[in-house]
mmCIF file with all atom_site columns, C-alpha atoms in Angstrom:
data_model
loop_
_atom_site.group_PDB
_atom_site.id
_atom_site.type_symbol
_atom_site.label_atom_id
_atom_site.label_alt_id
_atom_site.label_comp_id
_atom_site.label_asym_id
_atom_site.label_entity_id
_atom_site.label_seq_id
_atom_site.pdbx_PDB_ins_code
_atom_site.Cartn_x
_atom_site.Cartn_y
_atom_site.Cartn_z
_atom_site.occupancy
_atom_site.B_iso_or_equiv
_atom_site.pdbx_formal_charge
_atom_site.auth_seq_id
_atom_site.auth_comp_id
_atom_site.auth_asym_id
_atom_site.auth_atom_id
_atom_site.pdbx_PDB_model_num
ATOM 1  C CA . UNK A 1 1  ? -63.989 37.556 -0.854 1.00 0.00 ? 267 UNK A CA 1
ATOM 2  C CA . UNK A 1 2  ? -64.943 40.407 -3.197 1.00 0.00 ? 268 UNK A CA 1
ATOM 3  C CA . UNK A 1 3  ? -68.491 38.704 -3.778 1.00 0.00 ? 269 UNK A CA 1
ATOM 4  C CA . UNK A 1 4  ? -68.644 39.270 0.100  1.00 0.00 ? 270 UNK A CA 1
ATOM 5  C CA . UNK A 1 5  ? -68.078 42.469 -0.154 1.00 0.00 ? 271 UNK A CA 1
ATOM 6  C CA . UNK A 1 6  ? -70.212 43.581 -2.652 1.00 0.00 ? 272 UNK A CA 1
ATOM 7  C CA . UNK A 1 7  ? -72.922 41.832 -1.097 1.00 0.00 ? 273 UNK A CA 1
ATOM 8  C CA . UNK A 1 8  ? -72.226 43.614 2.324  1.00 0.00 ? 274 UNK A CA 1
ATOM 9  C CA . UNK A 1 9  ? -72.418 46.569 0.228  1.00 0.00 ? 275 UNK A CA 1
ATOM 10 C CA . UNK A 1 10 ? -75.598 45.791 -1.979 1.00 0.00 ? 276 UNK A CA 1
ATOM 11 C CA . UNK A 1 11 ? -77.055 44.546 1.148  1.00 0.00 ? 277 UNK A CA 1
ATOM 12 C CA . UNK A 1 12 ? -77.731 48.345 2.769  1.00 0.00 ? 278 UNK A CA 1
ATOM 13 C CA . UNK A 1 13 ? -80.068 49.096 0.075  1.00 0.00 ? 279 UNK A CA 1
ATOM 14 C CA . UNK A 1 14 ? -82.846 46.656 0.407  1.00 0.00 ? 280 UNK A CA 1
ATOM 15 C CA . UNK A 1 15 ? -82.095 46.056 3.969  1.00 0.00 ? 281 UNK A CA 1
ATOM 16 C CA . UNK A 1 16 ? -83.520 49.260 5.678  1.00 0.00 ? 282 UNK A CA 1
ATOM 17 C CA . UNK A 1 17 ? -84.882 47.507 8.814  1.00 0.00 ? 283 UNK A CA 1
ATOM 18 C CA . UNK A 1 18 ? -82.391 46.856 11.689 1.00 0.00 ? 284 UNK A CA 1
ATOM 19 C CA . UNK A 1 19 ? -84.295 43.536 12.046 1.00 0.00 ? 285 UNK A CA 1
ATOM 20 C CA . UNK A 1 20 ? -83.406 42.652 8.564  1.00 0.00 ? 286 UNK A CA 1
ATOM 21 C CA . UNK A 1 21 ? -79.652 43.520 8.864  1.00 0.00 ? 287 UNK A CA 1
ATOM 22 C CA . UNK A 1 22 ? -79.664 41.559 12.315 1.00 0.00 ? 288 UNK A CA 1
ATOM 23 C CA . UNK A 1 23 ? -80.638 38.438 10.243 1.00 0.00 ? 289 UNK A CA 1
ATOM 24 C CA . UNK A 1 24 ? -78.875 38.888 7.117  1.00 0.00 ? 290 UNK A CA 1
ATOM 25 C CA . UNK A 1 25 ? -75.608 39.309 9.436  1.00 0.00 ? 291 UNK A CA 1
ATOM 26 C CA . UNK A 1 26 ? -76.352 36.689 11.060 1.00 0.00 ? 292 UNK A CA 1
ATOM 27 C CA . UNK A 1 27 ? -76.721 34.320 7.934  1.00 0.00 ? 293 UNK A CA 1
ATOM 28 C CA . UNK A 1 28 ? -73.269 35.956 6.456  1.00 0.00 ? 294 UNK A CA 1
ATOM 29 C CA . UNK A 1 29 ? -71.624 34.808 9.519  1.00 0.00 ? 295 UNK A CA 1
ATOM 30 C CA . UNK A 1 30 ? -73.214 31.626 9.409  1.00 0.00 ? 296 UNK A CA 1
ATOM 31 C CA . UNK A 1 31 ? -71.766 30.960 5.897  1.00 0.00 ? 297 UNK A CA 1
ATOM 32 C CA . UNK A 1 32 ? -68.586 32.418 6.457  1.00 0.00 ? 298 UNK A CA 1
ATOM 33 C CA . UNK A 1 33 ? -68.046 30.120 9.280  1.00 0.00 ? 299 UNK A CA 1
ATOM 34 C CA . UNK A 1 34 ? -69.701 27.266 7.434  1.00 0.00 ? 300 UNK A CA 1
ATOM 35 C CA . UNK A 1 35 ? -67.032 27.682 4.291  1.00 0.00 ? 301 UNK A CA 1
ATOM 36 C CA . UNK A 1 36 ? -64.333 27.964 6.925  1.00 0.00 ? 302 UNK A CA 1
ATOM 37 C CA . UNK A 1 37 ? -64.624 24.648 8.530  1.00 0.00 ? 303 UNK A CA 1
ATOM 38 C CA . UNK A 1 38 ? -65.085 23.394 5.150  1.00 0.00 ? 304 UNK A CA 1
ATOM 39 C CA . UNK A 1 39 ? -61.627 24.575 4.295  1.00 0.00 ? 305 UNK A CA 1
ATOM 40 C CA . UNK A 1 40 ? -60.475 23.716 7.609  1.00 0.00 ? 306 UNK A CA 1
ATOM 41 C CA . UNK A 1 41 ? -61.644 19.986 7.240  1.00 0.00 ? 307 UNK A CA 1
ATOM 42 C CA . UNK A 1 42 ? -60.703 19.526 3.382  1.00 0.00 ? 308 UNK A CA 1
#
């Protein structure tokens, strides 16, 4: 969870474009849904 945050954090920098952050969101929540079925199914 704290490598999530720092790369919400470290993310700002190289993402200037709102376009960018749209997708990069996007994948985050992709991931963080993926690992949570994972759990949820394991």
């Amino acid at each position: 969870l704290g490598v999530w945050a720092l790369l919400g954090a470290g993310s700002t920098g190289w993402l200037r474009s709102p376009r960018a952050m749209q997708g990069f969101n996007r994948c985050m929540a992709l991931l963080l849904l993926g690992s949570t079925w994972l759990g949820v199914l394991t």
